[in-house]
Amino acid sequence: DPTLGQDRAQTETQALMNPSSKTRCVIFDCDGTLVDGQASICEAMETAFAGADLAPPSRNAIRRIVGLSLPQALRELVPDASDRQRAVVVDGYKSAFFAARTEGRLHEPLFDGMEDLLRRLHSGGRTLGVATGKSDRGLVSCLRSHGIADLFVTLQTADRHPSKPDPAMLEAALAEASSTPESAVMIGDTSFDMEMARAAGMRAIGVSWGYHAPEELLEFGACGVANTMAELEALIDG
């Protein structure tokens, strides 16, 4: 029946043109995107700087480097410090963060509506992942504490990859998720996330509730910036 053939062809064409049918893999940054951990990050960094006898940077400066690996972040924060001093700060930061976690002082709440969005994406057949400057231990602990670890098929951290904006994390995530750059999207709150996605050949979406301004996210490659979870879901669908 020619009509049936035309209908099938039209349906296939509409599916190809429908962005939601293309975006099968959604990869999220963690701090500033999934969770609001800025207070704990700033406190741990201030403790670490004090332990290295260095004056702590402003909290605004600390927020600006969230998402980078610790060594890269410290090169940005204290370019004139010695390698030994930066190493002391790295160790101090990890120790302070671990202590806060084990003593129940760590505060990393999910942003309002994020869990519901993740579960809708997951139940809708999307493959989910995380690409973050956190450590393996820190990321797994964070996701488990919120009961969402089982939603993600790939977790990429600074422990095993160069710092953002190098695309290595996303390349590994795509391989683990059996996805392609064309069918995936990166969700993040910093210019580092946007640059990383662009380097990996992926679409990037920014969120306004994190650490870099929407204008900066757009400048570095975001196709759009969400102000709400509803806007984010719509942007994921194209």
XYZ file of N, CA, C and O in Angstrom, residues 17-183:
668
model
N 13.764 14.291 12.901
C 13.751 15.737 13.120
C 13.397 16.096 14.555
O 13.572 17.241 14.965
N 12.906 15.147 15.315
C 12.519 15.404 16.700
C 13.732 15.300 17.596
O 14.286 14.212 17.771
N 14.200 16.416 18.177
C 15.418 16.377 18.986
C 15.338 15.389 20.140
O 16.336 14.803 20.527
N 14.137 15.194 20.719
C 14.041 14.295 21.857
C 14.376 12.876 21.463
O 14.826 12.080 22.284
N 14.161 12.514 20.172
C 14.491 11.176 19.731
C 15.996 11.031 19.523
O 16.514 9.925 19.476
N 16.687 12.155 19.379
C 18.135 12.108 19.159
C 18.909 12.123 20.471
O 19.986 11.526 20.570
N 18.400 12.847 21.466
C 19.141 13.009 22.714
C 18.873 11.811 23.615
O 17.941 11.802 24.410
N 19.706 10.809 23.473
C 19.507 9.582 24.228
C 20.403 9.501 25.456
O 20.131 8.749 26.378
N 21.491 10.248 25.482
C 22.446 10.195 26.592
C 22.589 11.598 27.190
O 22.892 12.549 26.468
N 22.352 11.717 28.491
C 22.414 13.011 29.175
C 23.461 12.928 30.277
O 23.325 12.133 31.203
N 24.498 13.745 30.156
C 25.614 13.712 31.103
C 25.606 15.007 31.903
O 25.545 16.106 31.341
N 25.673 14.868 33.219
C 25.588 16.002 34.127
C 26.922 16.261 34.820
O 27.635 15.323 35.188
N 27.225 17.527 35.026
C 28.214 17.922 36.026
C 27.572 17.667 37.390
O 26.361 17.470 37.488
N 28.371 17.695 38.464
C 27.808 17.458 39.794
C 27.674 18.756 40.595
O 26.585 19.294 40.721
N 28.773 19.279 41.130
C 28.708 20.481 41.972
C 28.226 21.688 41.173
O 28.820 22.048 40.154
N 27.163 22.309 41.641
C 26.612 23.473 40.962
C 25.595 23.130 39.902
O 24.939 24.027 39.374
N 25.450 21.833 39.608
C 24.477 21.391 38.610
C 23.470 20.430 39.232
O 22.277 20.697 39.259
N 23.970 19.310 39.759
C 23.101 18.370 40.480
C 22.906 18.810 41.925
O 21.786 18.775 42.447
N 24.012 19.183 42.577
C 23.958 19.504 44.010
C 24.564 20.875 44.287
O 25.407 21.369 43.531
N 24.136 21.457 45.404
C 24.670 22.749 45.851
C 25.656 22.496 46.988
O 25.282 22.461 48.149
N 26.914 22.312 46.628
C 27.928 22.020 47.640
C 28.876 23.161 47.903
O 29.942 22.957 48.495
N 28.499 24.394 47.514
C 29.464 25.484 47.568
C 29.931 25.796 48.983
O 31.118 26.087 49.193
N 29.050 25.706 49.983
C 29.472 26.022 51.345
C 30.532 25.037 51.822
O 31.560 25.429 52.391
N 30.303 23.759 51.588
C 31.264 22.735 52.017
C 32.574 22.856 51.259
O 33.653 22.671 51.834
N 32.499 23.171 49.975
C 33.714 23.339 49.177
C 34.534 24.509 49.708
O 35.756 24.400 49.889
N 33.877 25.628 49.953
C 34.588 26.815 50.440
C 35.207 26.562 51.815
O 36.352 26.947 52.074
N 34.465 25.918 52.696
C 34.987 25.644 54.034
C 36.192 24.714 53.985
O 37.202 24.931 54.682
N 36.118 23.677 53.153
C 37.249 22.747 53.038
C 38.464 23.441 52.434
O 39.606 23.206 52.864
N 38.242 24.314 51.469
C 39.353 25.022 50.842
C 40.002 25.984 51.832
O 41.238 26.090 51.899
N 39.202 26.672 52.620
C 39.746 27.604 53.615
C 40.557 26.856 54.668
O 41.637 27.315 55.077
N 40.089 25.703 55.095
C 40.838 24.876 56.046
C 42.159 24.421 55.442
O 43.207 24.444 56.107
N 42.114 24.017 54.174
C 43.322 23.538 53.506
C 44.356 24.644 53.345
O 45.563 24.423 53.538
N 43.917 25.853 53.001
C 44.854 26.970 52.846
C 45.487 27.328 54.188
O 46.692 27.620 54.260
N 44.692 27.301 55.249
C 45.244 27.601 56.566
C 46.304 26.583 56.947
O 47.340 26.940 57.532
N 46.080 25.326 56.603
C 47.047 24.281 56.915
C 48.353 24.427 56.153
O 49.390 23.894 56.576
N 48.320 25.137 55.036
C 49.531 25.369 54.236
C 50.120 26.755 54.504
O 51.048 27.179 53.803
N 49.601 27.447 55.528
C 50.062 28.802 55.868
C 49.922 29.764 54.694
O 50.789 30.614 54.459
N 48.830 29.632 53.981
C 48.524 30.524 52.866
C 47.230 31.280 53.167
O 46.304 30.722 53.769
N 47.178 32.524 52.740
C 45.947 33.294 52.906
C 44.876 32.708 51.993
O 45.123 32.486 50.800
N 43.696 32.433 52.525
C 42.656 31.828 51.681
C 42.137 32.811 50.642
O 42.044 34.011 50.897
N 41.808 32.324 49.458
C 41.207 33.195 48.450
C 39.781 33.546 48.854
O 39.205 32.957 49.785
N 39.206 34.513 48.182
C 37.814 34.874 48.460
C 36.902 33.719 48.060
O 37.253 32.885 47.219
N 35.736 33.695 48.667
C 34.785 32.637 48.324
C 34.334 32.754 46.866
O 34.062 31.742 46.215
N 34.274 33.960 46.359
C 33.920 34.117 44.954
C 34.984 33.494 44.063
O 34.662 32.826 43.064
N 36.257 33.677 44.414
C 37.343 33.069 43.637
C 37.268 31.548 43.712
O 37.526 30.857 42.720
N 36.932 31.025 44.883
C 36.810 29.571 45.033
C 35.675 29.045 44.164
O 35.825 28.034 43.457
N 34.540 29.717 44.190
C 33.407 29.274 43.380
C 33.738 29.285 41.896
O 33.240 28.454 41.136
N 34.588 30.210 41.484
C 34.938 30.327 40.068
C 35.675 29.098 39.543
O 35.627 28.814 38.347
N 36.389 28.366 40.430
C 37.200 27.234 39.952
C 36.545 25.882 40.241
O 37.145 24.840 39.955
N 35.332 25.903 40.795
C 34.640 24.636 41.032
C 34.415 23.940 39.689
O 33.927 24.553 38.732
N 34.770 22.669 39.636
C 34.653 21.915 38.392
C 36.003 21.504 37.837
O 36.111 20.497 37.147
N 37.027 22.292 38.135
C 38.379 21.914 37.741
C 38.914 20.855 38.700
O 38.460 20.739 39.837
N 39.891 20.078 38.247
C 40.559 19.165 39.164
C 41.314 20.001 40.194
O 41.656 21.167 39.941
N 41.570 19.423 41.372
C 42.224 20.186 42.439
C 43.555 20.799 42.020
O 43.784 21.991 42.253
N 44.468 20.035 41.413
C 45.745 20.649 41.014
C 45.559 21.826 40.061
O 46.219 22.869 40.211
N 44.660 21.675 39.080
C 44.418 22.762 38.131
C 43.754 23.947 38.824
O 44.096 25.105 38.570
N 42.831 23.664 39.736
C 42.158 24.732 40.477
C 43.158 25.562 41.266
O 43.071 26.798 41.314
N 44.114 24.894 41.889
C 45.097 25.614 42.701
C 46.078 26.403 41.843
O 46.569 27.453 42.258
N 46.363 25.918 40.654
C 47.210 26.713 39.754
C 46.499 28.004 39.380
O 47.146 29.031 39.163
N 45.171 27.955 39.315
C 44.391 29.160 39.022
C 44.311 30.074 40.251
O 44.433 31.293 40.142
N 44.124 29.473 41.431
C 43.916 30.260 42.647
C 45.206 30.882 43.177
O 45.207 32.027 43.643
N 46.295 30.105 43.174
C 47.567 30.581 43.734
C 48.712 30.266 42.766
O 49.547 29.390 43.005
N 48.762 30.988 41.654
C 49.783 30.703 40.637
C 51.210 30.903 41.138
O 52.147 30.306 40.586
N 51.388 31.713 42.180
C 52.743 31.989 42.678
C 53.175 31.056 43.803
O 54.314 31.128 44.272
N 52.292 30.176 44.248
C 52.659 29.244 45.321
C 53.598 28.179 44.776
O 53.622 27.887 43.575
N 54.371 27.590 45.675
C 55.284 26.522 45.272
C 54.506 25.221 45.066
O 53.374 25.075 45.534
N 55.144 24.294 44.358
C 54.522 22.985 44.161
C 54.257 22.313 45.503
O 53.233 21.643 45.680
N 55.176 22.494 46.456
C 54.999 21.875 47.775
C 53.785 22.464 48.480
O 52.982 21.731 49.068
N 53.640 23.788 48.421
C 52.499 24.421 49.065
C 51.181 23.946 48.453
O 50.213 23.649 49.162
N 51.143 23.868 47.126
C 49.916 23.409 46.473
C 49.620 21.957 46.826
O 48.460 21.569 47.007
N 50.667 21.144 46.950
C 50.466 19.743 47.339
C 49.883 19.651 48.742
O 49.021 18.804 49.022
N 50.343 20.529 49.641
C 49.807 20.549 51.011
C 48.334 20.938 51.000
O 47.516 20.361 51.731
N 47.984 21.897 50.147
C 46.587 22.321 50.064
C 45.718 21.190 49.507
O 44.615 20.946 50.007
N 46.206 20.495 48.495
C 45.448 19.363 47.929
C 45.158 18.326 49.003
O 44.015 17.873 49.188
N 46.193 17.935 49.738
C 46.014 16.935 50.795
C 45.086 17.457 51.892
O 44.237 16.723 52.410
N 45.255 18.738 52.243
C 44.420 19.326 53.280
C 42.959 19.403 52.868
O 42.058 19.179 53.684
N 42.721 19.717 51.617
C 41.344 19.797 51.118
C 40.678 18.430 51.178
O 39.544 18.288 51.657
N 41.395 17.407 50.700
C 40.828 16.058 50.715
C 40.537 15.614 52.147
O 39.483 15.020 52.423
N 41.453 15.915 53.055
C 41.263 15.528 54.460
C 40.083 16.266 55.085
O 39.275 15.676 55.820
N 39.969 17.559 54.793
C 38.877 18.358 55.355
C 37.530 17.890 54.825
O 36.545 17.806 55.573
N 37.481 17.558 53.553
C 36.237 17.101 52.961
C 35.845 15.739 53.525
O 34.673 15.489 53.841
N 36.838 14.854 53.668
C 36.577 13.520 54.216
C 36.079 13.623 55.656
O 35.138 12.925 56.054
N 36.707 14.498 56.423
C 36.295 14.675 57.822
C 34.862 15.198 57.897
O 34.062 14.732 58.721
N 34.526 16.157 57.046
C 33.166 16.696 57.045
C 32.148 15.614 56.703
O 31.063 15.549 57.295
N 32.523 14.739 55.763
C 31.614 13.665 55.370
C 31.430 12.653 56.500
O 30.298 12.279 56.839
N 32.523 12.203 57.088
C 32.442 11.164 58.121
C 31.816 11.689 59.415
O 31.218 10.916 60.169
N 31.935 12.979 59.666
C 31.361 13.568 60.878
C 29.938 14.093 60.666
O 29.340 14.680 61.569
N 29.407 13.897 59.460
C 28.044 14.325 59.178
C 27.864 15.812 58.988
O 26.744 16.329 59.096
N 28.950 16.534 58.693
C 28.864 17.984 58.505
C 28.780 18.400 57.041
O 28.611 19.576 56.734
N 28.906 17.444 56.151
C 28.933 17.756 54.724
C 27.520 18.101 54.243
O 26.573 17.357 54.492
N 27.412 19.237 53.553
C 26.103 19.705 53.085
C 26.142 19.821 51.568
O 26.743 20.749 51.011
N 25.514 18.847 50.890
C 25.476 18.828 49.433
C 24.051 18.501 48.965
O 23.806 17.455 48.357
N 23.098 19.373 49.221
C 21.708 19.073 48.842
C 21.511 19.097 47.325
O 22.141 19.878 46.609
N 20.645 18.216 46.859
C 20.219 18.283 45.469
C 19.444 19.576 45.253
O 18.707 20.033 46.137
N 19.601 20.173 44.094
C 18.782 21.336 43.761
C 17.321 20.901 43.647
O 17.020 19.779 43.203
N 16.423 21.776 44.049
C 14.999 21.461 44.043
C 14.542 20.982 42.669
O 14.788 21.658 41.661
N 13.879 19.850 42.647
C 13.342 19.308 41.406
C 14.285 18.435 40.629
O 13.884 17.788 39.647
N 15.562 18.371 41.033
C 16.536 17.613 40.256
C 16.261 16.107 40.293
O 16.343 15.425 39.271
N 15.947 15.580 41.477
C 15.708 14.135 41.535
C 14.531 13.736 40.658
O 14.588 12.723 39.944
N 13.467 14.503 40.697
C 12.310 14.188 39.862
C 12.676 14.218 38.383
O 12.241 13.355 37.603
N 13.472 15.202 37.976
C 13.899 15.292 36.581
C 14.734 14.075 36.199
O 14.517 13.463 35.144
N 15.691 13.718 37.047
C 16.543 12.560 36.756
C 15.705 11.296 36.595
O 15.945 10.491 35.683
N 14.727 11.125 37.468
C 13.911 9.909 37.406
C 13.013 9.911 36.174
O 12.769 8.846 35.574
N 12.537 11.067 35.758
C 11.745 11.127 34.525
C 12.600 10.784 33.311
O 12.171 10.038 32.428
N 13.799 11.335 33.269
C 14.696 11.038 32.149
C 15.025 9.554 32.112
O 15.021 8.919 31.050
N 15.318 9.003 33.285
C 15.684 7.585 33.375
C 14.521 6.689 32.961
O 14.683 5.756 32.157
N 13.341 6.969 33.484
C 12.177 6.136 33.157
C 11.768 6.300 31.696
O 11.137 5.413 31.118
N 12.148 7.432 31.087
C 11.863 7.658 29.679
C 12.865 7.025 28.742
O 12.782 7.218 27.522
N 13.814 6.293 29.283
C 14.774 5.563 28.454
C 16.066 6.289 28.175
O 16.896 5.802 27.398
N 16.268 7.437 28.802
C 17.531 8.148 28.599
C 18.647 7.452 29.381
O 18.419 6.939 30.482
N 19.831 7.470 28.837
C 21.018 6.983 29.525
C 21.667 8.167 30.232
O 21.940 9.189 29.596
N 21.928 8.042 31.535
C 22.445 9.158 32.325
C 23.877 8.902 32.772
O 24.267 7.765 33.040
N 24.649 9.995 32.861
C 26.027 9.907 33.332
C 26.414 11.167 34.082
O 25.675 12.154 34.104
N 27.606 11.119 34.700
C 28.164 12.273 35.399
C 29.614 12.458 34.960
O 30.369 11.483 34.842
N 29.996 13.695 34.718
C 31.385 14.063 34.437
C 31.715 15.227 35.355
O 31.165 16.317 35.202
N 32.616 15.020 36.319
C 32.813 15.985 37.395
C 34.264 16.092 37.826
O 35.048 15.151 37.652
N 34.581 17.235 38.429
C 35.899 17.417 39.024
C 36.024 16.765 40.389
O 37.098 16.793 40.989
N 34.951 16.181 40.906
C 35.019 15.460 42.177
C 35.912 14.229 42.059
O 36.211 13.756 40.965
N 36.264 13.670 43.216
C 36.960 12.388 43.248
C 35.953 11.259 43.081
O 34.735 11.466 43.239
N 36.444 10.063 42.788
C 35.562 8.892 42.714
C 34.807 8.712 44.026
O 33.588 8.523 44.039
N 35.549 8.747 45.127
C 34.940 8.527 46.438
C 33.894 9.587 46.751
O 32.796 9.275 47.227
N 34.222 10.839 46.458
C 33.297 11.922 46.748
C 32.036 11.842 45.914
O 30.930 12.078 46.423
N 32.172 11.507 44.640
C 31.002 11.431 43.770
C 30.086 10.285 44.178
O 28.866 10.469 44.309
N 30.660 9.112 44.370
C 29.837 7.952 44.730
C 29.124 8.197 46.059
O 27.934 7.893 46.210
N 29.831 8.765 47.025
C 29.222 9.056 48.321
C 28.068 10.036 48.169
O 27.001 9.862 48.772
N 28.257 11.054 47.352
C 27.219 12.065 47.138
C 25.974 11.449 46.509
O 24.855 11.646 46.985
N 26.153 10.682 45.445
C 25.018 10.099 44.747
C 24.280 9.084 45.617
O 23.047 9.032 45.628
N 25.048 8.285 46.367
C 24.421 7.295 47.240
C 23.638 7.953 48.374
O 22.566 7.478 48.751
N 24.164 9.058 48.882
C 23.477 9.733 49.990
C 22.106 10.240 49.571
O 21.208 10.389 50.403
N 21.931 10.500 48.273
C 20.647 10.987 47.768
C 19.810 9.866 47.148
O 18.707 10.127 46.642
N 20.338 8.638 47.154
C 19.591 7.511 46.623
C 19.408 7.529 45.126
O 18.425 6.977 44.605
N 20.364 8.124 44.404
C 20.212 8.234 42.947
C 21.362 7.575 42.185
O 21.420 7.673 40.963
N 22.256 6.893 42.880
C 23.430 6.321 42.219
C 23.048 5.322 41.125
O 23.721 5.222 40.102
N 21.936 4.606 41.340
C 21.533 3.575 40.389
C 20.977 4.139 39.086
O 20.751 3.389 38.126
N 20.770 5.450 39.019
C 20.235 6.060 37.802
C 21.297 6.272 36.734
O 20.962 6.486 35.559
N 22.576 6.202 37.112
C 23.659 6.564 36.202
C 24.423 5.326 35.725
O 24.774 4.457 36.527
N 24.701 5.294 34.437
C 25.438 4.154 33.874
C 26.929 4.447 33.736
O 27.729 3.530 33.545
N 27.312 5.717 33.828
C 28.730 6.063 33.703
C 29.063 7.232 34.621
O 28.316 8.220 34.671
N 30.148 7.087 35.367
C 30.618 8.116 36.301
C 32.081 8.412 35.977
O 32.937 7.537 36.112
N 32.360 9.631 35.583
C 33.723 10.032 35.214
C 34.177 11.155 36.131
O 33.450 12.138 36.317
N 35.380 11.020 36.704
C 35.872 11.989 37.682
C 37.299 12.434 37.363
O 37.965 11.878 36.497
N 37.744 13.413 38.155
C 39.098 13.946 37.995
C 40.162 12.950 38.434
O 41.342 13.142 38.138
N 39.771 11.891 39.150
C 40.756 10.885 39.569
C 41.365 10.155 38.386
O 42.496 9.663 38.474
N 40.608 10.051 37.287
C 41.050 9.202 36.167
C 41.211 9.946 34.850
O 41.488 9.324 33.827
N 41.041 11.271 34.886
C 41.083 12.027 33.639
C 41.764 13.377 33.838
O 41.830 13.885 34.967
N 42.251 13.974 32.759
C 42.727 15.357 32.855
C 41.588 16.275 33.277
O 40.412 15.951 33.124
N 41.943 17.431 33.792
C 40.932 18.394 34.235
C 40.089 18.899 33.067
O 40.551 18.972 31.926
N 38.848 19.224 33.357
C 38.061 19.996 32.398
C 38.859 21.250 32.047
O 39.593 21.751 32.888
N 38.761 21.753 30.820
C 37.841 21.382 29.748
C 38.346 20.310 28.784
O 37.770 20.150 27.697
N 39.403 19.572 29.143
C 39.819 18.445 28.310
C 38.618 17.509 28.121
O 37.905 17.218 29.082
N 38.384 16.998 26.908
C 37.180 16.189 26.663
C 37.282 14.730 27.088
O 36.348 13.952 26.840
N 38.386 14.329 27.739
C 38.593 12.910 28.054
C 37.441 12.306 28.856
O 37.033 11.168 28.613
N 36.919 13.053 29.837
C 35.802 12.528 30.639
C 34.603 12.192 29.762
O 33.977 11.130 29.920
N 34.258 13.091 28.867
C 33.084 12.874 28.021
C 33.326 11.761 27.022
O 32.401 10.978 26.729
N 34.512 11.669 26.508
C 34.809 10.586 25.569
C 34.661 9.230 26.249
O 34.098 8.284 25.674
N 35.140 9.131 27.495
C 34.999 7.881 28.245
C 33.540 7.609 28.581
O 33.065 6.466 28.515
N 32.807 8.659 28.936
C 31.386 8.495 29.265
C 30.604 7.990 28.060
O 29.758 7.093 28.183
N 30.862 8.572 26.903
C 30.164 8.139 25.695
C 30.464 6.683 25.370
O 29.569 5.920 24.980
N 31.727 6.282 25.544
C 32.100 4.892 25.278
C 31.375 3.943 26.223
O 30.831 2.916 25.798
N 31.330 4.292 27.499
C 30.664 3.430 28.484
C 29.157 3.376 28.263
O 28.516 2.354 28.543
N 28.604 4.473 27.774
C 27.160 4.543 27.558
C 26.752 4.055 26.171
O 25.562 4.068 25.843
N 27.740 3.629 25.380
C 27.485 3.182 24.005
C 26.727 4.257 23.231
O 25.743 3.982 22.533
N 27.190 5.488 23.379
C 26.525 6.613 22.750
C 27.483 7.326 21.802
O 28.664 6.995 21.714
N 26.969 8.310 21.100
C 27.764 9.124 20.191
C 27.612 10.591 20.584
O 26.629 10.971 21.228
N 28.544 11.448 20.187
C 28.407 12.873 20.502
C 27.115 13.473 19.975
O 26.501 14.319 20.626
N 26.671 13.012 18.810
C 25.468 13.575 18.195
C 24.196 13.248 18.970
O 23.213 13.988 18.885
N 24.216 12.149 19.732
C 23.007 11.735 20.459
C 23.105 12.043 21.950
O 22.286 11.564 22.729
